[in-house]
Amino acid sequence: MDWSFRGDGPPPILVKIAPDLTREDKIDIAAVALEQKLDGLIISNTTIQRPPEVASRPDGLEAGGLSGAPLMGPSTALLSEMYALTRGTIPLVGCGGVTSGQDAYAKIRAGASLVQLYTALVYQGAPLLPQIKMELARCLEEDGFSGVAEAVGADHAR
Protein backbone atom coordinates (compact mmCIF):
# COMPACT_ATOMS: atom_id res chain seq x y z
CA MET A 1 0.00 0.00 0.00
CA ASP A 2 1.35 3.38 -0.99
CA TRP A 3 0.70 5.82 1.84
CA SER A 4 2.20 8.83 0.15
CA PHE A 5 -0.09 11.58 -1.01
CA ARG A 6 1.12 13.21 -4.17
CA GLY A 7 -2.03 15.07 -5.05
CA ASP A 8 -2.93 12.71 -7.90
CA GLY A 9 -5.99 11.34 -6.17
CA PRO A 10 -8.18 11.86 -3.16
CA PRO A 11 -6.38 12.32 0.16
CA PRO A 12 -6.30 9.30 2.45
CA ILE A 13 -9.24 8.97 4.83
CA LEU A 14 -8.89 7.30 8.22
CA VAL A 15 -11.80 6.54 10.53
CA LYS A 16 -11.43 6.75 14.32
CA ILE A 17 -13.34 4.22 16.39
CA ALA A 18 -14.14 4.05 20.09
CA PRO A 19 -13.26 1.24 22.48
CA ASP A 20 -16.88 0.90 23.60
CA LEU A 21 -18.01 -1.19 20.62
CA THR A 22 -19.78 -4.52 20.68
CA ARG A 23 -18.16 -7.55 19.06
CA GLU A 24 -20.69 -7.27 16.22
CA ASP A 25 -19.79 -3.59 15.70
CA LYS A 26 -16.11 -4.48 15.43
CA ILE A 27 -16.77 -7.23 12.92
CA ASP A 28 -18.98 -4.90 10.85
CA ILE A 29 -16.41 -2.08 10.91
CA ALA A 30 -13.63 -4.44 9.83
CA ALA A 31 -15.75 -5.84 7.00
CA VAL A 32 -16.69 -2.38 5.72
CA ALA A 33 -13.09 -1.16 6.03
CA LEU A 34 -11.87 -4.12 3.96
CA GLU A 35 -14.68 -3.90 1.41
CA GLN A 36 -14.32 -0.14 0.90
CA LYS A 37 -10.51 -0.28 0.92
CA LEU A 38 -10.37 2.24 3.74
CA ASP A 39 -7.00 3.96 4.04
CA GLY A 40 -6.78 3.24 7.75
CA LEU A 41 -8.37 3.10 11.17
CA ILE A 42 -7.47 5.16 14.22
CA ILE A 43 -7.89 3.09 17.35
CA SER A 44 -9.20 4.47 19.62
CA ASN A 45 -11.20 7.48 20.58
CA THR A 46 -12.16 8.27 24.17
CA THR A 47 -14.21 5.85 26.25
CA ILE A 48 -17.40 6.34 28.22
CA GLN A 49 -16.40 3.51 30.55
CA ARG A 50 -14.90 4.33 33.94
CA PRO A 51 -12.33 1.86 35.28
CA PRO A 52 -12.31 1.47 39.09
CA GLU A 53 -9.21 3.67 39.52
CA VAL A 54 -11.10 6.52 37.83
CA ALA A 55 -14.63 5.87 39.13
CA SER A 56 -13.39 5.95 42.74
CA ARG A 57 -12.19 9.55 42.40
CA PRO A 58 -14.50 12.42 43.44
CA ASP A 59 -14.80 13.59 39.83
CA GLY A 60 -14.48 10.11 38.34
CA LEU A 61 -18.08 9.77 37.22
CA GLU A 62 -18.33 13.03 35.30
CA ALA A 63 -19.97 12.75 31.89
CA GLY A 64 -17.89 12.76 28.74
CA GLY A 65 -15.12 10.81 27.14
CA LEU A 66 -12.20 9.57 29.18
CA SER A 67 -8.73 9.83 27.68
CA GLY A 68 -5.18 9.36 28.88
CA ALA A 69 -3.48 6.53 30.75
CA PRO A 70 -6.67 4.64 31.75
CA LEU A 71 -7.38 4.14 28.04
CA MET A 72 -4.11 2.27 27.34
CA GLY A 73 -5.38 -1.25 28.10
CA PRO A 74 -8.79 -1.08 26.43
CA SER A 75 -7.51 0.76 23.36
CA THR A 76 -4.60 -1.64 22.87
CA ALA A 77 -6.94 -4.63 23.20
CA LEU A 78 -9.21 -3.10 20.55
CA LEU A 79 -6.22 -2.39 18.33
CA SER A 80 -5.14 -6.02 18.55
CA GLU A 81 -8.64 -7.22 17.80
CA MET A 82 -9.02 -4.94 14.77
CA TYR A 83 -5.61 -5.99 13.45
CA ALA A 84 -6.80 -9.59 13.56
CA LEU A 85 -10.21 -8.78 12.05
CA THR A 86 -8.61 -6.86 9.17
CA ARG A 87 -5.92 -9.53 8.78
CA GLY A 88 -3.23 -6.88 9.12
CA THR A 89 -4.08 -5.44 5.71
CA ILE A 90 -5.21 -1.95 6.77
CA PRO A 91 -2.91 0.62 8.38
CA LEU A 92 -3.87 1.16 12.00
CA VAL A 93 -3.01 4.17 14.13
CA GLY A 94 -2.70 3.25 17.78
CA CYS A 95 -3.71 5.90 20.27
CA GLY A 96 -5.15 6.10 23.73
CA GLY A 97 -3.05 6.17 26.86
CA VAL A 98 0.39 6.41 25.27
CA THR A 99 2.74 7.92 27.85
CA SER A 100 6.05 6.16 27.09
CA GLY A 101 8.07 4.38 24.47
CA GLN A 102 6.99 1.11 26.03
CA ASP A 103 3.36 2.10 25.49
CA ALA A 104 4.07 3.01 21.87
CA TYR A 105 5.83 -0.32 21.42
CA ALA A 106 2.84 -2.20 22.86
CA LYS A 107 0.60 -0.47 20.31
CA ILE A 108 2.97 -1.39 17.48
CA ARG A 109 3.23 -5.03 18.55
CA ALA A 110 -0.58 -5.14 18.75
CA GLY A 111 -0.83 -3.96 15.14
CA ALA A 112 -0.28 -0.19 14.91
CA SER A 113 1.67 1.12 11.92
CA LEU A 114 1.67 4.58 13.49
CA VAL A 115 1.22 5.82 17.05
CA GLN A 116 -0.59 9.00 18.09
CA LEU A 117 -0.47 10.70 21.46
CA TYR A 118 -2.04 13.78 22.89
CA THR A 119 -3.00 13.75 26.58
CA ALA A 120 0.49 12.83 27.79
CA LEU A 121 1.95 15.56 25.59
CA VAL A 122 -0.41 18.12 27.14
CA TYR A 123 0.62 17.16 30.69
CA GLN A 124 4.31 16.36 30.13
CA GLY A 125 5.23 18.77 27.33
CA ALA A 126 7.48 18.55 24.30
CA PRO A 127 10.40 16.85 26.13
CA LEU A 128 8.25 13.74 26.16
CA LEU A 129 8.66 13.26 22.38
CA PRO A 130 12.39 12.49 22.21
CA GLN A 131 12.04 10.39 25.36
CA ILE A 132 9.35 8.24 23.72
CA LYS A 133 11.42 7.88 20.56
CA MET A 134 14.49 6.80 22.55
CA GLU A 135 12.52 4.30 24.63
CA LEU A 136 10.81 2.92 21.51
CA ALA A 137 14.16 2.49 19.75
CA ARG A 138 15.48 0.61 22.80
CA CYS A 139 12.43 -1.70 22.83
CA LEU A 140 12.81 -2.46 19.13
CA GLU A 141 16.53 -3.15 19.50
CA GLU A 142 16.06 -5.38 22.56
CA ASP A 143 13.63 -7.55 20.60
CA GLY A 144 15.86 -7.68 17.53
CA PHE A 145 13.77 -5.49 15.22
CA SER A 146 15.60 -3.15 12.85
CA GLY A 147 12.61 -0.82 12.62
CA VAL A 148 8.97 -0.26 13.42
CA ALA A 149 7.69 -1.97 10.25
CA GLU A 150 9.16 -5.31 11.37
CA ALA A 151 7.42 -5.08 14.76
CA VAL A 152 3.93 -4.18 13.52
CA GLY A 153 1.60 -6.95 14.64
CA ALA A 154 4.40 -8.97 16.24
CA ASP A 155 2.04 -10.17 18.98
CA HIS A 156 -0.02 -12.01 16.34
CA ALA A 157 1.02 -15.40 15.00
CA ARG A 158 2.23 -15.08 11.43
JSON list of C-alpha atoms in Angstrom, two decimals:
[
{"chain": "A", "resi": 1, "resn": "MET", "atom": "CA", "xyz": [0.00, 0.00, 0.00]},
{"chain": "A", "resi": 2, "resn": "ASP", "atom": "CA", "xyz": [1.35, 3.38, -0.99]},
{"chain": "A", "resi": 3, "resn": "TRP", "atom": "CA", "xyz": [0.70, 5.82, 1.84]},
{"chain": "A", "resi": 4, "resn": "SER", "atom": "CA", "xyz": [2.20, 8.83, 0.15]},
{"chain": "A", "resi": 5, "resn": "PHE", "atom": "CA", "xyz": [-0.09, 11.58, -1.01]},
{"chain": "A", "resi": 6, "resn": "ARG", "atom": "CA", "xyz": [1.12, 13.21, -4.17]},
{"chain": "A", "resi": 7, "resn": "GLY", "atom": "CA", "xyz": [-2.03, 15.07, -5.05]},
{"chain": "A", "resi": 8, "resn": "ASP", "atom": "CA", "xyz": [-2.93, 12.71, -7.90]},
{"chain": "A", "resi": 9, "resn": "GLY", "atom": "CA", "xyz": [-5.99, 11.34, -6.17]},
{"chain": "A", "resi": 10, "resn": "PRO", "atom": "CA", "xyz": [-8.18, 11.86, -3.16]},
{"chain": "A", "resi": 11, "resn": "PRO", "atom": "CA", "xyz": [-6.38, 12.32, 0.16]},
{"chain": "A", "resi": 12, "resn": "PRO", "atom": "CA", "xyz": [-6.30, 9.30, 2.45]},
{"chain": "A", "resi": 13, "resn": "ILE", "atom": "CA", "xyz": [-9.24, 8.97, 4.83]},
{"chain": "A", "resi": 14, "resn": "LEU", "atom": "CA", "xyz": [-8.89, 7.30, 8.22]},
{"chain": "A", "resi": 15, "resn": "VAL", "atom": "CA", "xyz": [-11.80, 6.54, 10.53]},
{"chain": "A", "resi": 16, "resn": "LYS", "atom": "CA", "xyz": [-11.43, 6.75, 14.32]},
{"chain": "A", "resi": 17, "resn": "ILE", "atom": "CA", "xyz": [-13.34, 4.22, 16.39]},
{"chain": "A", "resi": 18, "resn": "ALA", "atom": "CA", "xyz": [-14.14, 4.05, 20.09]},
{"chain": "A", "resi": 19, "resn": "PRO", "atom": "CA", "xyz": [-13.26, 1.24, 22.48]},
{"chain": "A", "resi": 20, "resn": "ASP", "atom": "CA", "xyz": [-16.88, 0.90, 23.60]},
{"chain": "A", "resi": 21, "resn": "LEU", "atom": "CA", "xyz": [-18.01, -1.19, 20.62]},
{"chain": "A", "resi": 22, "resn": "THR", "atom": "CA", "xyz": [-19.78, -4.52, 20.68]},
{"chain": "A", "resi": 23, "resn": "ARG", "atom": "CA", "xyz": [-18.16, -7.55, 19.06]},
{"chain": "A", "resi": 24, "resn": "GLU", "atom": "CA", "xyz": [-20.69, -7.27, 16.22]},
{"chain": "A", "resi": 25, "resn": "ASP", "atom": "CA", "xyz": [-19.79, -3.59, 15.70]},
{"chain": "A", "resi": 26, "resn": "LYS", "atom": "CA", "xyz": [-16.11, -4.48, 15.43]},
{"chain": "A", "resi": 27, "resn": "ILE", "atom": "CA", "xyz": [-16.77, -7.23, 12.92]},
{"chain": "A", "resi": 28, "resn": "ASP", "atom": "CA", "xyz": [-18.98, -4.90, 10.85]},
{"chain": "A", "resi": 29, "resn": "ILE", "atom": "CA", "xyz": [-16.41, -2.08, 10.91]},
{"chain": "A", "resi": 30, "resn": "ALA", "atom": "CA", "xyz": [-13.63, -4.44, 9.83]},
{"chain": "A", "resi": 31, "resn": "ALA", "atom": "CA", "xyz": [-15.75, -5.84, 7.00]},
{"chain": "A", "resi": 32, "resn": "VAL", "atom": "CA", "xyz": [-16.69, -2.38, 5.72]},
{"chain": "A", "resi": 33, "resn": "ALA", "atom": "CA", "xyz": [-13.09, -1.16, 6.03]},
{"chain": "A", "resi": 34, "resn": "LEU", "atom": "CA", "xyz": [-11.87, -4.12, 3.96]},
{"chain": "A", "resi": 35, "resn": "GLU", "atom": "CA", "xyz": [-14.68, -3.90, 1.41]},
{"chain": "A", "resi": 36, "resn": "GLN", "atom": "CA", "xyz": [-14.32, -0.14, 0.90]},
{"chain": "A", "resi": 37, "resn": "LYS", "atom": "CA", "xyz": [-10.51, -0.28, 0.92]},
{"chain": "A", "resi": 38, "resn": "LEU", "atom": "CA", "xyz": [-10.37, 2.24, 3.74]},
{"chain": "A", "resi": 39, "resn": "ASP", "atom": "CA", "xyz": [-7.00, 3.96, 4.04]},
{"chain": "A", "resi": 40, "resn": "GLY", "atom": "CA", "xyz": [-6.78, 3.24, 7.75]},
{"chain": "A", "resi": 41, "resn": "LEU", "atom": "CA", "xyz": [-8.37, 3.10, 11.17]},
{"chain": "A", "resi": 42, "resn": "ILE", "atom": "CA", "xyz": [-7.47, 5.16, 14.22]},
{"chain": "A", "resi": 43, "resn": "ILE", "atom": "CA", "xyz": [-7.89, 3.09, 17.35]},
{"chain": "A", "resi": 44, "resn": "SER", "atom": "CA", "xyz": [-9.20, 4.47, 19.62]},
{"chain": "A", "resi": 45, "resn": "ASN", "atom": "CA", "xyz": [-11.20, 7.48, 20.58]},
{"chain": "A", "resi": 46, "resn": "THR", "atom": "CA", "xyz": [-12.16, 8.27, 24.17]},
{"chain": "A", "resi": 47, "resn": "THR", "atom": "CA", "xyz": [-14.21, 5.85, 26.25]},
{"chain": "A", "resi": 48, "resn": "ILE", "atom": "CA", "xyz": [-17.40, 6.34, 28.22]},
{"chain": "A", "resi": 49, "resn": "GLN", "atom": "CA", "xyz": [-16.40, 3.51, 30.55]},
{"chain": "A", "resi": 50, "resn": "ARG", "atom": "CA", "xyz": [-14.90, 4.33, 33.94]},
{"chain": "A", "resi": 51, "resn": "PRO", "atom": "CA", "xyz": [-12.33, 1.86, 35.28]},
{"chain": "A", "resi": 52, "resn": "PRO", "atom": "CA", "xyz": [-12.31, 1.47, 39.09]},
{"chain": "A", "resi": 53, "resn": "GLU", "atom": "CA", "xyz": [-9.21, 3.67, 39.52]},
{"chain": "A", "resi": 54, "resn": "VAL", "atom": "CA", "xyz": [-11.10, 6.52, 37.83]},
{"chain": "A", "resi": 55, "resn": "ALA", "atom": "CA", "xyz": [-14.63, 5.87, 39.13]},
{"chain": "A", "resi": 56, "resn": "SER", "atom": "CA", "xyz": [-13.39, 5.95, 42.74]},
{"chain": "A", "resi": 57, "resn": "ARG", "atom": "CA", "xyz": [-12.19, 9.55, 42.40]},
{"chain": "A", "resi": 58, "resn": "PRO", "atom": "CA", "xyz": [-14.50, 12.42, 43.44]},
{"chain": "A", "resi": 59, "resn": "ASP", "atom": "CA", "xyz": [-14.80, 13.59, 39.83]},
{"chain": "A", "resi": 60, "resn": "GLY", "atom": "CA", "xyz": [-14.48, 10.11, 38.34]},
{"chain": "A", "resi": 61, "resn": "LEU", "atom": "CA", "xyz": [-18.08, 9.77, 37.22]},
{"chain": "A", "resi": 62, "resn": "GLU", "atom": "CA", "xyz": [-18.33, 13.03, 35.30]},
{"chain": "A", "resi": 63, "resn": "ALA", "atom": "CA", "xyz": [-19.97, 12.75, 31.89]},
{"chain": "A", "resi": 64, "resn": "GLY", "atom": "CA", "xyz": [-17.89, 12.76, 28.74]},
{"chain": "A", "resi": 65, "resn": "GLY", "atom": "CA", "xyz": [-15.12, 10.81, 27.14]},
{"chain": "A", "resi": 66, "resn": "LEU", "atom": "CA", "xyz": [-12.20, 9.57, 29.18]},
{"chain": "A", "resi": 67, "resn": "SER", "atom": "CA", "xyz": [-8.73, 9.83, 27.68]},
{"chain": "A", "resi": 68, "resn": "GLY", "atom": "CA", "xyz": [-5.18, 9.36, 28.88]},
{"chain": "A", "resi": 69, "resn": "ALA", "atom": "CA", "xyz": [-3.48, 6.53, 30.75]},
{"chain": "A", "resi": 70, "resn": "PRO", "atom": "CA", "xyz": [-6.67, 4.64, 31.75]},
{"chain": "A", "resi": 71, "resn": "LEU", "atom": "CA", "xyz": [-7.38, 4.14, 28.04]},
{"chain": "A", "resi": 72, "resn": "MET", "atom": "CA", "xyz": [-4.11, 2.27, 27.34]},
{"chain": "A", "resi": 73, "resn": "GLY", "atom": "CA", "xyz": [-5.38, -1.25, 28.10]},
{"chain": "A", "resi": 74, "resn": "PRO", "atom": "CA", "xyz": [-8.79, -1.08, 26.43]},
{"chain": "A", "resi": 75, "resn": "SER", "atom": "CA", "xyz": [-7.51, 0.76, 23.36]},
{"chain": "A", "resi": 76, "resn": "THR", "atom": "CA", "xyz": [-4.60, -1.64, 22.87]},
{"chain": "A", "resi": 77, "resn": "ALA", "atom": "CA", "xyz": [-6.94, -4.63, 23.20]},
{"chain": "A", "resi": 78, "resn": "LEU", "atom": "CA", "xyz": [-9.21, -3.10, 20.55]},
{"chain": "A", "resi": 79, "resn": "LEU", "atom": "CA", "xyz": [-6.22, -2.39, 18.33]},
{"chain": "A", "resi": 80, "resn": "SER", "atom": "CA", "xyz": [-5.14, -6.02, 18.55]},
{"chain": "A", "resi": 81, "resn": "GLU", "atom": "CA", "xyz": [-8.64, -7.22, 17.80]},
{"chain": "A", "resi": 82, "resn": "MET", "atom": "CA", "xyz": [-9.02, -4.94, 14.77]},
{"chain": "A", "resi": 83, "resn": "TYR", "atom": "CA", "xyz": [-5.61, -5.99, 13.45]},
{"chain": "A", "resi": 84, "resn": "ALA", "atom": "CA", "xyz": [-6.80, -9.59, 13.56]},
{"chain": "A", "resi": 85, "resn": "LEU", "atom": "CA", "xyz": [-10.21, -8.78, 12.05]},
{"chain": "A", "resi": 86, "resn": "THR", "atom": "CA", "xyz": [-8.61, -6.86, 9.17]},
{"chain": "A", "resi": 87, "resn": "ARG", "atom": "CA", "xyz": [-5.92, -9.53, 8.78]},
{"chain": "A", "resi": 88, "resn": "GLY", "atom": "CA", "xyz": [-3.23, -6.88, 9.12]},
{"chain": "A", "resi": 89, "resn": "THR", "atom": "CA", "xyz": [-4.08, -5.44, 5.71]},
{"chain": "A", "resi": 90, "resn": "ILE", "atom": "CA", "xyz": [-5.21, -1.95, 6.77]},
{"chain": "A", "resi": 91, "resn": "PRO", "atom": "CA", "xyz": [-2.91, 0.62, 8.38]},
{"chain": "A", "resi": 92, "resn": "LEU", "atom": "CA", "xyz": [-3.87, 1.16, 12.00]},
{"chain": "A", "resi": 93, "resn": "VAL", "atom": "CA", "xyz": [-3.01, 4.17, 14.13]},
{"chain": "A", "resi": 94, "resn": "GLY", "atom": "CA", "xyz": [-2.70, 3.25, 17.78]},
{"chain": "A", "resi": 95, "resn": "CYS", "atom": "CA", "xyz": [-3.71, 5.90, 20.27]},
{"chain": "A", "resi": 96, "resn": "GLY", "atom": "CA", "xyz": [-5.15, 6.10, 23.73]},
{"chain": "A", "resi": 97, "resn": "GLY", "atom": "CA", "xyz": [-3.05, 6.17, 26.86]},
{"chain": "A", "resi": 98, "resn": "VAL", "atom": "CA", "xyz": [0.39, 6.41, 25.27]},
{"chain": "A", "resi": 99, "resn": "THR", "atom": "CA", "xyz": [2.74, 7.92, 27.85]},
{"chain": "A", "resi": 100, "resn": "SER", "atom": "CA", "xyz": [6.05, 6.16, 27.09]},
{"chain": "A", "resi": 101, "resn": "GLY", "atom": "CA", "xyz": [8.07, 4.38, 24.47]},
{"chain": "A", "resi": 102, "resn": "GLN", "atom": "CA", "xyz": [6.99, 1.11, 26.03]},
{"chain": "A", "resi": 103, "resn": "ASP", "atom": "CA", "xyz": [3.36, 2.10, 25.49]},
{"chain": "A", "resi": 104, "resn": "ALA", "atom": "CA", "xyz": [4.07, 3.01, 21.87]},
{"chain": "A", "resi": 105, "resn": "TYR", "atom": "CA", "xyz": [5.83, -0.32, 21.42]},
{"chain": "A", "resi": 106, "resn": "ALA", "atom": "CA", "xyz": [2.84, -2.20, 22.86]},
{"chain": "A", "resi": 107, "resn": "LYS", "atom": "CA", "xyz": [0.60, -0.47, 20.31]},
{"chain": "A", "resi": 108, "resn": "ILE", "atom": "CA", "xyz": [2.97, -1.39, 17.48]},
{"chain": "A", "resi": 109, "resn": "ARG", "atom": "CA", "xyz": [3.23, -5.03, 18.55]},
{"chain": "A", "resi": 110, "resn": "ALA", "atom": "CA", "xyz": [-0.58, -5.14, 18.75]},
{"chain": "A", "resi": 111, "resn": "GLY", "atom": "CA", "xyz": [-0.83, -3.96, 15.14]},
{"chain": "A", "resi": 112, "resn": "ALA", "atom": "CA", "xyz": [-0.28, -0.19, 14.91]},
{"chain": "A", "resi": 113, "resn": "SER", "atom": "CA", "xyz": [1.67, 1.12, 11.92]},
{"chain": "A", "resi": 114, "resn": "LEU", "atom": "CA", "xyz": [1.67, 4.58, 13.49]},
{"chain": "A", "resi": 115, "resn": "VAL", "atom": "CA", "xyz": [1.22, 5.82, 17.05]},
{"chain": "A", "resi": 116, "resn": "GLN", "atom": "CA", "xyz": [-0.59, 9.00, 18.09]},
{"chain": "A", "resi": 117, "resn": "LEU", "atom": "CA", "xyz": [-0.47, 10.70, 21.46]},
{"chain": "A", "resi": 118, "resn": "TYR", "atom": "CA", "xyz": [-2.04, 13.78, 22.89]},
{"chain": "A", "resi": 119, "resn": "THR", "atom": "CA", "xyz": [-3.00, 13.75, 26.58]},
{"chain": "A", "resi": 120, "resn": "ALA", "atom": "CA", "xyz": [0.49, 12.83, 27.79]},
{"chain": "A", "resi": 121, "resn": "LEU", "atom": "CA", "xyz": [1.95, 15.56, 25.59]},
{"chain": "A", "resi": 122, "resn": "VAL", "atom": "CA", "xyz": [-0.41, 18.12, 27.14]},
{"chain": "A", "resi": 123, "resn": "TYR", "atom": "CA", "xyz": [0.62, 17.16, 30.69]},
{"chain": "A", "resi": 124, "resn": "GLN", "atom": "CA", "xyz": [4.31, 16.36, 30.13]},
{"chain": "A", "resi": 125, "resn": "GLY", "atom": "CA", "xyz": [5.23, 18.77, 27.33]},
{"chain": "A", "resi": 126, "resn": "ALA", "atom": "CA", "xyz": [7.48, 18.55, 24.30]},
{"chain": "A", "resi": 127, "resn": "PRO", "atom": "CA", "xyz": [10.40, 16.85, 26.13]},
{"chain": "A", "resi": 128, "resn": "LEU", "atom": "CA", "xyz": [8.25, 13.74, 26.16]},
{"chain": "A", "resi": 129, "resn": "LEU", "atom": "CA", "xyz": [8.66, 13.26, 22.38]},
{"chain": "A", "resi": 130, "resn": "PRO", "atom": "CA", "xyz": [12.39, 12.49, 22.21]},
{"chain": "A", "resi": 131, "resn": "GLN", "atom": "CA", "xyz": [12.04, 10.39, 25.36]},
{"chain": "A", "resi": 132, "resn": "ILE", "atom": "CA", "xyz": [9.35, 8.24, 23.72]},
{"chain": "A", "resi": 133, "resn": "LYS", "atom": "CA", "xyz": [11.42, 7.88, 20.56]},
{"chain": "A", "resi": 134, "resn": "MET", "atom": "CA", "xyz": [14.49, 6.80, 22.55]},
{"chain": "A", "resi": 135, "resn": "GLU", "atom": "CA", "xyz": [12.52, 4.30, 24.63]},
{"chain": "A", "resi": 136, "resn": "LEU", "atom": "CA", "xyz": [10.81, 2.92, 21.51]},
{"chain": "A", "resi": 137, "resn": "ALA", "atom": "CA", "xyz": [14.16, 2.49, 19.75]},
{"chain": "A", "resi": 138, "resn": "ARG", "atom": "CA", "xyz": [15.48, 0.61, 22.80]},
{"chain": "A", "resi": 139, "resn": "CYS", "atom": "CA", "xyz": [12.43, -1.70, 22.83]},
{"chain": "A", "resi": 140, "resn": "LEU", "atom": "CA", "xyz": [12.81, -2.46, 19.13]},
{"chain": "A", "resi": 141, "resn": "GLU", "atom": "CA", "xyz": [16.53, -3.15, 19.50]},
{"chain": "A", "resi": 142, "resn": "GLU", "atom": "CA", "xyz": [16.06, -5.38, 22.56]},
{"chain": "A", "resi": 143, "resn": "ASP", "atom": "CA", "xyz": [13.63, -7.55, 20.60]},
{"chain": "A", "resi": 144, "resn": "GLY", "atom": "CA", "xyz": [15.86, -7.68, 17.53]},
{"chain": "A", "resi": 145, "resn": "PHE", "atom": "CA", "xyz": [13.77, -5.49, 15.22]},
{"chain": "A", "resi": 146, "resn": "SER", "atom": "CA", "xyz": [15.60, -3.15, 12.85]},
{"chain": "A", "resi": 147, "resn": "GLY", "atom": "CA", "xyz": [12.61, -0.82, 12.62]},
{"chain": "A", "resi": 148, "resn": "VAL", "atom": "CA", "xyz": [8.97, -0.26, 13.42]},
{"chain": "A", "resi": 149, "resn": "ALA", "atom": "CA", "xyz": [7.69, -1.97, 10.25]},
{"chain": "A", "resi": 150, "resn": "GLU", "atom": "CA", "xyz": [9.16, -5.31, 11.37]},
{"chain": "A", "resi": 151, "resn": "ALA", "atom": "CA", "xyz": [7.42, -5.08, 14.76]},
{"chain": "A", "resi": 152, "resn": "VAL", "atom": "CA", "xyz": [3.93, -4.18, 13.52]},
{"chain": "A", "resi": 153, "resn": "GLY", "atom": "CA", "xyz": [1.60, -6.95, 14.64]},
{"chain": "A", "resi": 154, "resn": "ALA", "atom": "CA", "xyz": [4.40, -8.97, 16.24]},
{"chain": "A", "resi": 155, "resn": "ASP", "atom": "CA", "xyz": [2.04, -10.17, 18.98]},
{"chain": "A", "resi": 156, "resn": "HIS", "atom": "CA", "xyz": [-0.02, -12.01, 16.34]},
{"chain": "A", "resi": 157, "resn": "ALA", "atom": "CA", "xyz": [1.02, -15.40, 15.00]},
{"chain": "A", "resi": 158, "resn": "ARG", "atom": "CA", "xyz": [2.23, -15.08, 11.43]}
]
